[in-house]
Amino acid sequence: MTELRFDRDFEARPGEMVSVSPLIRRMVANNPSPFTFKGTATFVVGTGQVAVIDPGPDDDAHLAALLDALRGETVSHILITHSHADHSPLTRKLQAATGAKTFAYGGVLPSDDEGLRLDASIDHDFTPDVALRDGDVVEGAGWSLESLFTPGHMSNHMCFALPQEKALFAGDHVMAWATSVIAPPDGDMGQYFASLRKLLDRDDDIYLPSHGPARRDPLPLV
């Protein structure tokens, strides 16, 4: 059995846009906690015409820093991995500032017998403009992002693959710094393990999670 080893060697200055690769930039929000590590990462894909993945928590300072870093560029797509309160709430203000459409699996659905799910960390007001399904692709200038439906951590969790760099934006599904929290009723451990197995059939070179460092050679961690 592969030994599970974590990597907590990660420093991030809130509000600073960092180049990760030719097509990827990252800015970390100022929301460190035991669950978010150093904060939630907002990723930018492309140059000139860009996609923003996970705008983050409702933080005006993070929004201002993000818009300043993207001055002169066009945000054409806003993608959300899932609607926890540290990932999706800033979407509304970013959309108002840019006019970009939002893309995600969907909002949180009611369960059969419990009405609305009552996890306090869920952004219940979130609904995307465009509902993605597994395998859907969105495209921009020089980049494309494939949707991978990976429920478990949350019922609407998606990862996004960037084939141009064999990179996977893993959200909170697989992280290098810690295991993912699976909190019922919306989190589901059976779905989570099935979503992990789904990744074992892929050949991504690098995972870029929403918290903590990237992970190269990710399949042993999966």
CSV table of N, CA and C in Angstrom, one decimal, residues 51-138:
chain,number,residue,atom,x,y,z
A,51,ALA,N,-10.2,32.7,-18.0
A,51,ALA,CA,-11.2,32.1,-17.2
A,51,ALA,C,-10.7,32.2,-15.7
A,52,VAL,N,-11.7,32.5,-14.8
A,52,VAL,CA,-11.4,32.5,-13.4
A,52,VAL,C,-12.0,31.3,-12.7
A,53,ILE,N,-11.3,30.5,-12.0
A,53,ILE,CA,-11.8,29.4,-11.3
A,53,ILE,C,-11.8,29.6,-9.8
A,54,ASP,N,-13.0,29.5,-9.2
A,54,ASP,CA,-13.2,29.7,-7.8
A,54,ASP,C,-12.9,31.1,-7.3
A,55,PRO,N,-13.8,32.1,-7.5
A,55,PRO,CA,-13.5,33.5,-7.1
A,55,PRO,C,-13.2,33.6,-5.6
A,56,GLY,N,-13.8,32.7,-4.8
A,56,GLY,CA,-13.5,32.7,-3.4
A,56,GLY,C,-14.5,33.2,-2.5
A,57,PRO,N,-14.2,33.6,-1.2
A,57,PRO,CA,-15.2,34.1,-0.2
A,57,PRO,C,-15.6,35.5,-0.6
A,58,ASP,N,-16.6,36.0,0.1
A,58,ASP,CA,-17.1,37.3,-0.2
A,58,ASP,C,-16.2,38.3,0.5
A,59,ASP,N,-15.1,38.7,-0.2
A,59,ASP,CA,-14.0,39.5,0.4
A,59,ASP,C,-13.7,40.6,-0.6
A,60,ASP,N,-14.1,41.8,-0.3
A,60,ASP,CA,-13.9,42.9,-1.2
A,60,ASP,C,-12.4,43.2,-1.5
A,61,ALA,N,-11.5,42.9,-0.5
A,61,ALA,CA,-10.1,43.1,-0.8
A,61,ALA,C,-9.6,42.1,-1.8
A,62,HIS,N,-10.0,40.9,-1.7
A,62,HIS,CA,-9.6,39.9,-2.7
A,62,HIS,C,-10.2,40.2,-4.1
A,63,LEU,N,-11.4,40.7,-4.2
A,63,LEU,CA,-12.0,41.1,-5.4
A,63,LEU,C,-11.2,42.3,-6.1
A,64,ALA,N,-10.8,43.3,-5.3
A,64,ALA,CA,-10.1,44.4,-5.8
A,64,ALA,C,-8.7,44.0,-6.3
A,65,ALA,N,-8.0,43.1,-5.5
A,65,ALA,CA,-6.7,42.6,-5.9
A,65,ALA,C,-6.8,41.8,-7.2
A,66,LEU,N,-7.8,41.0,-7.3
A,66,LEU,CA,-8.0,40.2,-8.5
A,66,LEU,C,-8.3,41.0,-9.8
A,67,LEU,N,-9.2,42.0,-9.6
A,67,LEU,CA,-9.5,42.9,-10.8
A,67,LEU,C,-8.3,43.7,-11.1
A,68,ASP,N,-7.5,44.2,-10.2
A,68,ASP,CA,-6.3,45.0,-10.5
A,68,ASP,C,-5.3,44.1,-11.2
A,69,ALA,N,-5.1,42.9,-10.8
A,69,ALA,CA,-4.2,42.0,-11.5
A,69,ALA,C,-4.6,41.6,-12.9
A,70,LEU,N,-5.9,41.7,-13.2
A,70,LEU,CA,-6.4,41.4,-14.5
A,70,LEU,C,-6.7,42.6,-15.3
A,71,ARG,N,-6.3,43.7,-14.9
A,71,ARG,CA,-6.5,45.0,-15.6
A,71,ARG,C,-6.0,44.8,-17.1
A,72,GLY,N,-6.8,45.2,-18.0
A,72,GLY,CA,-6.5,45.1,-19.4
A,72,GLY,C,-6.8,43.8,-20.1
A,73,GLU,N,-7.2,42.8,-19.3
A,73,GLU,CA,-7.7,41.5,-19.8
A,73,GLU,C,-9.2,41.3,-19.7
A,74,THR,N,-9.7,40.4,-20.4
A,74,THR,CA,-11.2,40.1,-20.4
A,74,THR,C,-11.5,38.8,-19.7
A,75,VAL,N,-12.3,38.8,-18.6
A,75,VAL,CA,-12.7,37.6,-18.0
A,75,VAL,C,-13.9,37.1,-18.8
A,76,SER,N,-13.8,36.0,-19.5
A,76,SER,CA,-14.8,35.5,-20.3
A,76,SER,C,-15.6,34.4,-19.7
A,77,HIS,N,-15.0,33.7,-18.7
A,77,HIS,CA,-15.7,32.6,-18.0
A,77,HIS,C,-15.4,32.6,-16.5
A,78,ILE,N,-16.3,32.3,-15.7
A,78,ILE,CA,-16.1,32.1,-14.2
A,78,ILE,C,-16.6,30.7,-13.9
A,79,LEU,N,-15.6,29.8,-13.5
A,79,LEU,CA,-16.0,28.4,-13.2
A,79,LEU,C,-15.8,28.2,-11.7
A,80,ILE,N,-16.7,27.4,-11.1
A,80,ILE,CA,-16.8,27.2,-9.7
A,80,ILE,C,-16.7,25.6,-9.5
A,81,THR,N,-15.7,25.2,-8.7
A,81,THR,CA,-15.6,23.8,-8.4
A,81,THR,C,-16.8,23.3,-7.5
A,82,HIS,N,-17.2,24.1,-6.5
A,82,HIS,CA,-18.3,23.7,-5.7
A,82,HIS,C,-18.7,24.9,-4.9
A,83,SER,N,-19.9,24.8,-4.3
A,83,SER,CA,-20.5,26.0,-3.6
A,83,SER,C,-20.4,26.1,-2.1
A,84,HIS,N,-19.2,25.8,-1.6
A,84,HIS,CA,-18.9,26.0,-0.2
A,84,HIS,C,-18.6,27.5,-0.1
A,85,ALA,N,-18.7,28.0,1.1
A,85,ALA,CA,-18.7,29.5,1.4
A,85,ALA,C,-17.3,30.1,1.2
A,86,ASP,N,-16.3,29.3,1.0
A,86,ASP,CA,-14.9,29.8,0.8
A,86,ASP,C,-14.6,29.8,-0.7
A,87,HIS,N,-15.5,29.3,-1.6
A,87,HIS,CA,-15.3,29.2,-3.0
A,87,HIS,C,-16.1,30.0,-3.9
A,88,SER,N,-17.4,30.1,-3.6
A,88,SER,CA,-18.4,30.6,-4.6
A,88,SER,C,-18.9,32.0,-4.3
A,89,PRO,N,-19.0,32.5,-3.1
A,89,PRO,CA,-19.8,33.8,-2.8
A,89,PRO,C,-19.3,35.0,-3.6
A,90,LEU,N,-18.0,35.1,-3.8
A,90,LEU,CA,-17.4,36.3,-4.5
A,90,LEU,C,-17.8,36.2,-6.0
A,91,THR,N,-18.3,35.1,-6.5
A,91,THR,CA,-18.8,35.0,-7.9
A,91,THR,C,-19.7,36.1,-8.3
A,92,ARG,N,-20.6,36.5,-7.4
A,92,ARG,CA,-21.7,37.5,-7.8
A,92,ARG,C,-21.0,38.8,-8.0
A,93,LYS,N,-20.1,39.2,-7.2
A,93,LYS,CA,-19.5,40.5,-7.4
A,93,LYS,C,-18.5,40.5,-8.6
A,94,LEU,N,-17.8,39.4,-8.8
A,94,LEU,CA,-16.9,39.3,-9.9
A,94,LEU,C,-17.7,39.4,-11.2
A,95,GLN,N,-18.8,38.7,-11.2
A,95,GLN,CA,-19.7,38.7,-12.4
A,95,GLN,C,-20.2,40.1,-12.7
A,96,ALA,N,-20.6,40.8,-11.6
A,96,ALA,CA,-21.1,42.2,-11.8
A,96,ALA,C,-20.0,43.1,-12.4
A,97,ALA,N,-18.8,42.8,-12.0
A,97,ALA,CA,-17.7,43.7,-12.5
A,97,ALA,C,-17.2,43.4,-13.9
A,98,THR,N,-17.4,42.1,-14.3
A,98,THR,CA,-16.9,41.7,-15.6
A,98,THR,C,-17.9,41.3,-16.6
A,99,GLY,N,-19.1,40.9,-16.2
A,99,GLY,CA,-20.1,40.5,-17.1
A,99,GLY,C,-20.0,39.1,-17.6
A,100,ALA,N,-19.0,38.3,-17.1
A,100,ALA,CA,-18.8,36.9,-17.5
A,100,ALA,C,-19.9,36.0,-17.0
A,101,LYS,N,-20.1,35.0,-17.8
A,101,LYS,CA,-21.1,33.9,-17.4
A,101,LYS,C,-20.4,33.0,-16.4
A,102,THR,N,-21.2,32.4,-15.5
A,102,THR,CA,-20.7,31.4,-14.5
A,102,THR,C,-21.1,30.0,-15.0
A,103,PHE,N,-20.1,29.1,-14.6
A,103,PHE,CA,-20.2,27.7,-15.1
A,103,PHE,C,-19.9,26.8,-13.9
A,104,ALA,N,-20.8,25.8,-13.6
A,104,ALA,CA,-20.6,24.9,-12.5
A,104,ALA,C,-21.6,23.7,-12.7
A,105,TYR,N,-21.5,22.7,-11.9
A,105,TYR,CA,-22.4,21.6,-11.9
A,105,TYR,C,-23.8,22.1,-11.6
A,106,GLY,N,-23.9,22.9,-10.6
A,106,GLY,CA,-25.3,23.4,-10.2
A,106,GLY,C,-25.2,23.8,-8.8
A,107,GLY,N,-26.3,24.3,-8.3
A,107,GLY,CA,-26.4,24.5,-6.8
A,107,GLY,C,-26.6,23.2,-6.1
A,108,VAL,N,-26.8,23.4,-4.8
A,108,VAL,CA,-27.0,22.2,-3.9
A,108,VAL,C,-28.5,21.8,-4.0
A,109,LEU,N,-28.7,20.5,-4.4
A,109,LEU,CA,-30.1,20.0,-4.5
A,109,LEU,C,-30.6,19.6,-3.2
A,110,PRO,N,-32.0,19.8,-3.0
A,110,PRO,CA,-32.6,19.2,-1.8
A,110,PRO,C,-32.5,17.7,-1.7
A,111,SER,N,-32.4,17.1,-0.6
A,111,SER,CA,-32.4,15.7,-0.4
A,111,SER,C,-33.8,15.2,-0.4
A,112,ASP,N,-34.0,13.9,-0.5
A,112,ASP,CA,-35.3,13.3,-0.6
A,112,ASP,C,-36.2,13.5,0.6
A,113,ASP,N,-35.5,13.5,1.8
A,113,ASP,CA,-36.3,13.5,3.0
A,113,ASP,C,-36.0,14.6,4.0
A,114,GLU,N,-35.0,15.5,3.6
A,114,GLU,CA,-34.6,16.5,4.6
A,114,GLU,C,-34.8,17.9,4.2
A,115,GLY,N,-35.5,18.1,3.0
A,115,GLY,CA,-35.7,19.4,2.5
A,115,GLY,C,-34.3,20.0,2.2
A,116,LEU,N,-34.1,21.3,2.4
A,116,LEU,CA,-32.8,21.9,2.1
A,116,LEU,C,-31.7,21.4,3.0
A,117,ARG,N,-30.6,21.1,2.5
A,117,ARG,CA,-29.5,20.7,3.3
A,117,ARG,C,-29.0,21.8,4.1
A,118,LEU,N,-28.6,21.6,5.4
A,118,LEU,CA,-28.4,22.6,6.3
A,118,LEU,C,-27.0,22.8,6.8
A,119,ASP,N,-26.0,22.4,5.9
A,119,ASP,CA,-24.6,22.7,6.2
A,119,ASP,C,-24.4,24.2,6.2
A,120,ALA,N,-24.0,24.8,7.3
A,120,ALA,CA,-23.8,26.2,7.4
A,120,ALA,C,-22.8,26.8,6.4
A,121,SER,N,-21.9,25.9,6.0
A,121,SER,CA,-20.8,26.4,5.1
A,121,SER,C,-21.2,26.4,3.7
A,122,ILE,N,-22.4,26.1,3.3
A,122,ILE,CA,-22.8,26.0,1.9
A,122,ILE,C,-23.4,27.4,1.5
A,123,ASP,N,-23.0,27.8,0.3
A,123,ASP,CA,-23.5,29.0,-0.3
A,123,ASP,C,-24.8,28.7,-1.0
A,124,HIS,N,-25.9,28.8,-0.2
A,124,HIS,CA,-27.2,28.3,-0.7
A,124,HIS,C,-27.7,29.2,-1.8
A,125,ASP,N,-27.2,30.4,-2.0
A,125,ASP,CA,-27.7,31.3,-3.0
A,125,ASP,C,-27.0,31.1,-4.4
A,126,PHE,N,-26.1,30.2,-4.4
A,126,PHE,CA,-25.3,30.0,-5.7
A,126,PHE,C,-26.1,29.1,-6.7
A,127,THR,N,-26.2,29.7,-7.9
A,127,THR,CA,-26.7,28.9,-9.1
A,127,THR,C,-26.0,29.4,-10.3
A,128,PRO,N,-25.4,28.5,-11.1
A,128,PRO,CA,-24.6,29.0,-12.2
A,128,PRO,C,-25.5,29.4,-13.4
A,129,ASP,N,-25.0,30.2,-14.3
A,129,ASP,CA,-25.7,30.6,-15.5
A,129,ASP,C,-25.7,29.3,-16.4
A,130,VAL,N,-24.6,28.6,-16.4
A,130,VAL,CA,-24.5,27.4,-17.3
A,130,VAL,C,-24.3,26.2,-16.5
A,131,ALA,N,-25.2,25.2,-16.5
A,131,ALA,CA,-25.0,24.0,-15.7
A,131,ALA,C,-24.1,23.0,-16.5
A,132,LEU,N,-23.0,22.6,-16.0
A,132,LEU,CA,-22.1,21.7,-16.7
A,132,LEU,C,-22.4,20.3,-16.3
A,133,ARG,N,-22.1,19.4,-17.2
A,133,ARG,CA,-22.2,17.9,-16.9
A,133,ARG,C,-20.8,17.3,-17.1
A,134,ASP,N,-20.6,16.1,-16.6
A,134,ASP,CA,-19.3,15.4,-16.8
A,134,ASP,C,-19.0,15.3,-18.3
A,135,GLY,N,-17.7,15.8,-18.6
A,135,GLY,CA,-17.3,15.7,-20.0
A,135,GLY,C,-17.5,17.0,-20.8
A,136,ASP,N,-18.3,17.9,-20.3
A,136,ASP,CA,-18.5,19.2,-21.0
A,136,ASP,C,-17.2,20.0,-21.0
A,137,VAL,N,-17.0,20.7,-22.1
A,137,VAL,CA,-15.8,21.5,-22.3
A,137,VAL,C,-16.2,23.0,-22.5
A,138,VAL,N,-15.5,23.9,-21.9
A,138,VAL,CA,-15.6,25.3,-22.2
A,138,VAL,C,-14.2,25.7,-22.7
